[in-house]
């Protein structure tokens, strides 16, 4: 695989799991933000529990993706850490880290309503950027995330729902498609 230009050991099931983690995290976040009401109100501050939920979802998603990708690569007789995976990681992390720093700056300026859309947009940009080095289908996930992020800006106050749709439902759909398209036959 080190001769290949694409890293193909990404696990579709890890996308499904990331989506499940995101939906569980969004449910917990919803209970923290809106404990007794059904209507959406603008958030004036971010409770520390939300940051904890976000970190837990992120760590579970990364950990699951790493373990499942490692298992898939081993079954395929491939190495996880090679030139292709390094290019993938670098090209994924540049927009993702930029978006993370931008979110921290938004928090410092108390622009909380933009955080959900910005995370979707920059994650989408990271997927599109990294798609050159993995399965082209990642590009479509990225474009979908960007569109959802831009739409979430138009519907301020519903960011948590767009976040759940983008990181939850879209990952479950994408992961399921990837599993049936690539993983099921190789495992």
PDB file of C-alpha atoms in Angstrom:
ATOM      1  CA  UNK A   1       0.000   0.000   0.000  1.00  0.00           C
ATOM      2  CA  UNK A   2       2.921   2.388   0.519  1.00  0.00           C
ATOM      3  CA  UNK A   3       3.170   2.441  -3.286  1.00  0.00           C
ATOM      4  CA  UNK A   4      -0.465   3.467  -3.525  1.00  0.00           C
ATOM      5  CA  UNK A   5      -1.572   7.074  -3.451  1.00  0.00           C
ATOM      6  CA  UNK A   6      -4.746   6.317  -1.492  1.00  0.00           C
ATOM      7  CA  UNK A   7      -5.326   5.126   2.047  1.00  0.00           C
ATOM      8  CA  UNK A   8      -8.216   2.660   1.816  1.00  0.00           C
ATOM      9  CA  UNK A   9      -8.233   1.031   5.249  1.00  0.00           C
ATOM     10  CA  UNK A  10     -10.745   3.466   6.739  1.00  0.00           C
ATOM     11  CA  UNK A  11     -13.566   1.519   8.355  1.00  0.00           C
ATOM     12  CA  UNK A  12     -17.155   2.265   7.389  1.00  0.00           C
ATOM     13  CA  UNK A  13     -18.373   0.907  10.720  1.00  0.00           C
ATOM     14  CA  UNK A  14     -16.230   3.445  12.549  1.00  0.00           C
ATOM     15  CA  UNK A  15     -18.262   6.136  10.759  1.00  0.00           C
ATOM     16  CA  UNK A  16     -21.458   4.515  11.997  1.00  0.00           C
ATOM     17  CA  UNK A  17     -20.078   4.424  15.543  1.00  0.00           C
ATOM     18  CA  UNK A  18     -18.977   8.072  15.343  1.00  0.00           C
ATOM     19  CA  UNK A  19     -22.516   8.961  14.292  1.00  0.00           C
ATOM     20  CA  UNK A  20     -23.998   7.039  17.197  1.00  0.00           C
ATOM     21  CA  UNK A  21     -21.602   8.741  19.626  1.00  0.00           C
ATOM     22  CA  UNK A  22     -22.563  12.128  18.174  1.00  0.00           C
ATOM     23  CA  UNK A  23     -26.292  11.454  18.561  1.00  0.00           C
ATOM     24  CA  UNK A  24     -25.834  10.322  22.161  1.00  0.00           C
ATOM     25  CA  UNK A  25     -23.713  13.410  22.838  1.00  0.00           C
ATOM     26  CA  UNK A  26     -26.312  15.654  21.217  1.00  0.00           C
ATOM     27  CA  UNK A  27     -29.047  14.109  23.374  1.00  0.00           C
ATOM     28  CA  UNK A  28     -27.039  14.833  26.523  1.00  0.00           C
ATOM     29  CA  UNK A  29     -26.270  18.348  25.280  1.00  0.00           C
ATOM     30  CA  UNK A  30     -29.947  18.939  24.548  1.00  0.00           C
ATOM     31  CA  UNK A  31     -30.871  17.974  28.114  1.00  0.00           C
ATOM     32  CA  UNK A  32     -28.273  20.393  29.476  1.00  0.00           C
ATOM     33  CA  UNK A  33     -29.273  23.278  27.204  1.00  0.00           C
ATOM     34  CA  UNK A  34     -33.028  22.813  27.287  1.00  0.00           C
ATOM     35  CA  UNK A  35     -33.923  20.901  30.451  1.00  0.00           C
ATOM     36  CA  UNK A  36     -37.582  21.820  30.743  1.00  0.00           C
ATOM     37  CA  UNK A  37     -38.627  23.430  27.506  1.00  0.00           C
ATOM     38  CA  UNK A  38     -39.149  22.182  23.997  1.00  0.00           C
ATOM     39  CA  UNK A  39     -38.441  25.485  22.253  1.00  0.00           C
ATOM     40  CA  UNK A  40     -34.986  26.600  21.238  1.00  0.00           C
ATOM     41  CA  UNK A  41     -33.428  29.646  22.835  1.00  0.00           C
ATOM     42  CA  UNK A  42     -30.150  31.368  22.014  1.00  0.00           C
ATOM     43  CA  UNK A  43     -27.345  30.209  24.265  1.00  0.00           C
ATOM     44  CA  UNK A  44     -25.515  33.043  26.026  1.00  0.00           C
ATOM     45  CA  UNK A  45     -22.801  30.838  27.459  1.00  0.00           C
ATOM     46  CA  UNK A  46     -21.470  27.363  27.058  1.00  0.00           C
ATOM     47  CA  UNK A  47     -21.886  25.189  30.130  1.00  0.00           C
ATOM     48  CA  UNK A  48     -18.678  23.292  30.958  1.00  0.00           C
ATOM     49  CA  UNK A  49     -20.593  20.011  30.613  1.00  0.00           C
ATOM     50  CA  UNK A  50     -20.997  20.693  26.879  1.00  0.00           C
ATOM     51  CA  UNK A  51     -17.255  20.933  26.409  1.00  0.00           C
ATOM     52  CA  UNK A  52     -16.849  17.660  28.294  1.00  0.00           C
ATOM     53  CA  UNK A  53     -19.468  15.986  26.091  1.00  0.00           C
ATOM     54  CA  UNK A  54     -17.750  17.294  22.955  1.00  0.00           C
ATOM     55  CA  UNK A  55     -14.347  16.019  24.095  1.00  0.00           C
ATOM     56  CA  UNK A  56     -15.747  12.596  25.030  1.00  0.00           C
ATOM     57  CA  UNK A  57     -17.531  12.248  21.660  1.00  0.00           C
ATOM     58  CA  UNK A  58     -14.371  13.314  19.835  1.00  0.00           C
ATOM     59  CA  UNK A  59     -12.116  10.922  21.749  1.00  0.00           C
ATOM     60  CA  UNK A  60     -14.523   7.994  21.365  1.00  0.00           C
ATOM     61  CA  UNK A  61     -14.843   8.686  17.636  1.00  0.00           C
ATOM     62  CA  UNK A  62     -11.086   8.980  17.070  1.00  0.00           C
ATOM     63  CA  UNK A  63     -10.347   5.936  19.233  1.00  0.00           C
ATOM     64  CA  UNK A  64     -12.960   3.796  17.503  1.00  0.00           C
ATOM     65  CA  UNK A  65     -11.807   4.920  14.045  1.00  0.00           C
ATOM     66  CA  UNK A  66      -8.207   4.104  14.903  1.00  0.00           C
ATOM     67  CA  UNK A  67      -8.963   0.658  16.346  1.00  0.00           C
ATOM     68  CA  UNK A  68     -11.333  -0.354  13.545  1.00  0.00           C
ATOM     69  CA  UNK A  69      -9.012   0.990  10.851  1.00  0.00           C
ATOM     70  CA  UNK A  70      -6.103  -0.881  12.423  1.00  0.00           C
ATOM     71  CA  UNK A  71      -8.142  -4.101  12.405  1.00  0.00           C
ATOM     72  CA  UNK A  72      -9.212  -3.612   8.783  1.00  0.00           C
ATOM     73  CA  UNK A  73      -5.654  -2.844   7.671  1.00  0.00           C
ATOM     74  CA  UNK A  74      -4.362  -5.932   9.467  1.00  0.00           C
ATOM     75  CA  UNK A  75      -6.971  -8.135   7.736  1.00  0.00           C
ATOM     76  CA  UNK A  76      -6.017  -6.587   4.402  1.00  0.00           C
ATOM     77  CA  UNK A  77      -2.318  -7.106   5.143  1.00  0.00           C
ATOM     78  CA  UNK A  78      -1.659  -3.372   4.988  1.00  0.00           C
ATOM     79  CA  UNK A  79       0.197  -0.953   7.231  1.00  0.00           C
ATOM     80  CA  UNK A  80      -1.814   1.822   8.862  1.00  0.00           C
ATOM     81  CA  UNK A  81       1.090   4.235   9.143  1.00  0.00           C
ATOM     82  CA  UNK A  82       2.551   4.782   5.677  1.00  0.00           C
ATOM     83  CA  UNK A  83       3.065   7.596   3.170  1.00  0.00           C
ATOM     84  CA  UNK A  84      -0.603   7.567   2.121  1.00  0.00           C
ATOM     85  CA  UNK A  85      -1.969   7.725   5.656  1.00  0.00           C
ATOM     86  CA  UNK A  86       0.488  10.511   6.553  1.00  0.00           C
ATOM     87  CA  UNK A  87      -0.678  12.608   3.582  1.00  0.00           C
ATOM     88  CA  UNK A  88      -4.286  11.879   4.525  1.00  0.00           C
ATOM     89  CA  UNK A  89      -3.736  12.932   8.124  1.00  0.00           C
ATOM     90  CA  UNK A  90      -1.864  16.146   7.284  1.00  0.00           C
ATOM     91  CA  UNK A  91      -4.445  17.210   4.716  1.00  0.00           C
ATOM     92  CA  UNK A  92      -7.280  16.408   7.111  1.00  0.00           C
ATOM     93  CA  UNK A  93      -5.748  18.157  10.115  1.00  0.00           C
ATOM     94  CA  UNK A  94      -4.893  21.493   8.474  1.00  0.00           C
ATOM     95  CA  UNK A  95      -8.523  22.628   7.950  1.00  0.00           C
ATOM     96  CA  UNK A  96      -9.688  20.780  11.079  1.00  0.00           C
ATOM     97  CA  UNK A  97      -7.125  22.459  13.351  1.00  0.00           C
ATOM     98  CA  UNK A  98      -7.851  25.817  11.723  1.00  0.00           C
ATOM     99  CA  UNK A  99     -11.552  25.345  12.452  1.00  0.00           C
ATOM    100  CA  UNK A 100     -10.792  24.292  16.037  1.00  0.00           C
ATOM    101  CA  UNK A 101      -8.735  27.412  16.636  1.00  0.00           C
ATOM    102  CA  UNK A 102     -11.456  29.516  15.014  1.00  0.00           C
ATOM    103  CA  UNK A 103     -14.029  27.952  17.375  1.00  0.00           C
ATOM    104  CA  UNK A 104     -11.835  28.792  20.374  1.00  0.00           C
ATOM    105  CA  UNK A 105     -11.635  32.384  19.131  1.00  0.00           C
ATOM    106  CA  UNK A 106     -15.418  32.470  18.715  1.00  0.00           C
ATOM    107  CA  UNK A 107     -15.811  31.220  22.296  1.00  0.00           C
ATOM    108  CA  UNK A 108     -13.424  33.873  23.587  1.00  0.00           C
ATOM    109  CA  UNK A 109     -15.578  36.492  21.836  1.00  0.00           C
ATOM    110  CA  UNK A 110     -18.779  34.842  23.136  1.00  0.00           C
ATOM    111  CA  UNK A 111     -20.051  34.103  19.605  1.00  0.00           C
ATOM    112  CA  UNK A 112     -21.495  30.765  20.688  1.00  0.00           C
ATOM    113  CA  UNK A 113     -24.193  30.569  18.046  1.00  0.00           C
ATOM    114  CA  UNK A 114     -21.608  30.151  15.296  1.00  0.00           C
ATOM    115  CA  UNK A 115     -19.731  27.248  16.861  1.00  0.00           C
ATOM    116  CA  UNK A 116     -21.958  24.428  15.556  1.00  0.00           C
ATOM    117  CA  UNK A 117     -22.005  25.780  11.987  1.00  0.00           C
ATOM    118  CA  UNK A 118     -18.252  26.418  12.023  1.00  0.00           C
ATOM    119  CA  UNK A 119     -17.465  22.894  13.246  1.00  0.00           C
ATOM    120  CA  UNK A 120     -19.579  21.450  10.423  1.00  0.00           C
ATOM    121  CA  UNK A 121     -18.023  23.700   7.787  1.00  0.00           C
ATOM    122  CA  UNK A 122     -14.405  23.105   8.782  1.00  0.00           C
ATOM    123  CA  UNK A 123     -14.940  19.372   9.266  1.00  0.00           C
ATOM    124  CA  UNK A 124     -16.475  19.295   5.793  1.00  0.00           C
ATOM    125  CA  UNK A 125     -13.497  21.186   4.388  1.00  0.00           C
ATOM    126  CA  UNK A 126     -11.170  18.708   6.125  1.00  0.00           C
ATOM    127  CA  UNK A 127     -13.022  15.774   4.550  1.00  0.00           C
ATOM    128  CA  UNK A 128     -12.946  17.345   1.088  1.00  0.00           C
ATOM    129  CA  UNK A 129      -9.237  18.150   1.454  1.00  0.00           C
ATOM    130  CA  UNK A 130      -8.391  14.638   2.685  1.00  0.00           C
ATOM    131  CA  UNK A 131     -10.545  12.884   0.085  1.00  0.00           C
ATOM    132  CA  UNK A 132      -7.697  13.146  -2.431  1.00  0.00           C
ATOM    133  CA  UNK A 133      -5.811  10.598  -0.322  1.00  0.00           C
ATOM    134  CA  UNK A 134      -8.563   8.135   0.527  1.00  0.00           C
ATOM    135  CA  UNK A 135     -11.837   6.920  -0.920  1.00  0.00           C
ATOM    136  CA  UNK A 136     -13.475   9.586  -3.076  1.00  0.00           C
ATOM    137  CA  UNK A 137     -16.744   9.039  -1.203  1.00  0.00           C
ATOM    138  CA  UNK A 138     -15.296  11.031   1.718  1.00  0.00           C
ATOM    139  CA  UNK A 139     -15.622  14.079  -0.545  1.00  0.00           C
ATOM    140  CA  UNK A 140     -19.414  13.720  -0.613  1.00  0.00           C
ATOM    141  CA  UNK A 141     -19.573  13.529   3.167  1.00  0.00           C
ATOM    142  CA  UNK A 142     -17.473  16.695   3.300  1.00  0.00           C
ATOM    143  CA  UNK A 143     -19.669  18.573   0.847  1.00  0.00           C
ATOM    144  CA  UNK A 144     -22.758  17.531   2.810  1.00  0.00           C
ATOM    145  CA  UNK A 145     -21.195  18.788   6.062  1.00  0.00           C
ATOM    146  CA  UNK A 146     -20.305  22.131   4.446  1.00  0.00           C
ATOM    147  CA  UNK A 147     -23.855  22.592   3.140  1.00  0.00           C
ATOM    148  CA  UNK A 148     -25.312  21.742   6.563  1.00  0.00           C
ATOM    149  CA  UNK A 149     -22.921  24.190   8.249  1.00  0.00           C
ATOM    150  CA  UNK A 150     -23.848  27.005   5.892  1.00  0.00           C
ATOM    151  CA  UNK A 151     -27.535  26.235   6.339  1.00  0.00           C
ATOM    152  CA  UNK A 152     -27.082  26.241  10.137  1.00  0.00           C
ATOM    153  CA  UNK A 153     -25.823  29.828   9.935  1.00  0.00           C
ATOM    154  CA  UNK A 154     -29.130  30.795   8.343  1.00  0.00           C
ATOM    155  CA  UNK A 155     -31.072  29.069  11.141  1.00  0.00           C
ATOM    156  CA  UNK A 156     -29.244  30.349  14.214  1.00  0.00           C
ATOM    157  CA  UNK A 157     -30.463  28.776  17.429  1.00  0.00           C
ATOM    158  CA  UNK A 158     -30.835  25.329  15.838  1.00  0.00           C
ATOM    159  CA  UNK A 159     -27.114  24.589  15.752  1.00  0.00           C
ATOM    160  CA  UNK A 160     -27.359  21.554  18.007  1.00  0.00           C
ATOM    161  CA  UNK A 161     -29.871  19.948  15.647  1.00  0.00           C
ATOM    162  CA  UNK A 162     -27.723  20.648  12.599  1.00  0.00           C
ATOM    163  CA  UNK A 163     -24.711  19.316  14.525  1.00  0.00           C
ATOM    164  CA  UNK A 164     -26.633  16.105  15.323  1.00  0.00           C
ATOM    165  CA  UNK A 165     -27.718  15.808  11.695  1.00  0.00           C
ATOM    166  CA  UNK A 166     -24.206  16.392  10.332  1.00  0.00           C
ATOM    167  CA  UNK A 167     -22.065  14.497  12.804  1.00  0.00           C
ATOM    168  CA  UNK A 168     -24.709  11.948  13.765  1.00  0.00           C
ATOM    169  CA  UNK A 169     -27.096  11.035  10.967  1.00  0.00           C
ATOM    170  CA  UNK A 170     -24.717  11.805   8.083  1.00  0.00           C
ATOM    171  CA  UNK A 171     -21.967   9.680   9.626  1.00  0.00           C
ATOM    172  CA  UNK A 172     -24.352   6.786  10.153  1.00  0.00           C
ATOM    173  CA  UNK A 173     -25.545   7.000   6.540  1.00  0.00           C
ATOM    174  CA  UNK A 174     -22.028   7.495   5.162  1.00  0.00           C
ATOM    175  CA  UNK A 175     -20.564   4.723   7.322  1.00  0.00           C
ATOM    176  CA  UNK A 176     -23.321   2.308   6.318  1.00  0.00           C
ATOM    177  CA  UNK A 177     -22.771   3.038   2.627  1.00  0.00           C
ATOM    178  CA  UNK A 178     -19.001   2.614   3.033  1.00  0.00           C
ATOM    179  CA  UNK A 179     -19.477  -0.632   4.907  1.00  0.00           C
ATOM    180  CA  UNK A 180     -21.685  -2.176   2.237  1.00  0.00           C
ATOM    181  CA  UNK A 181     -19.650  -0.706  -0.629  1.00  0.00           C
ATOM    182  CA  UNK A 182     -16.130  -1.566   0.592  1.00  0.00           C
ATOM    183  CA  UNK A 183     -15.871  -3.294   3.970  1.00  0.00           C
ATOM    184  CA  UNK A 184     -18.361  -6.131   3.823  1.00  0.00           C
ATOM    185  CA  UNK A 185     -16.611  -7.812   0.922  1.00  0.00           C
ATOM    186  CA  UNK A 186     -13.086  -7.323   2.312  1.00  0.00           C
ATOM    187  CA  UNK A 187     -13.743  -8.628   5.834  1.00  0.00           C
TER     188      UNK A 187
END
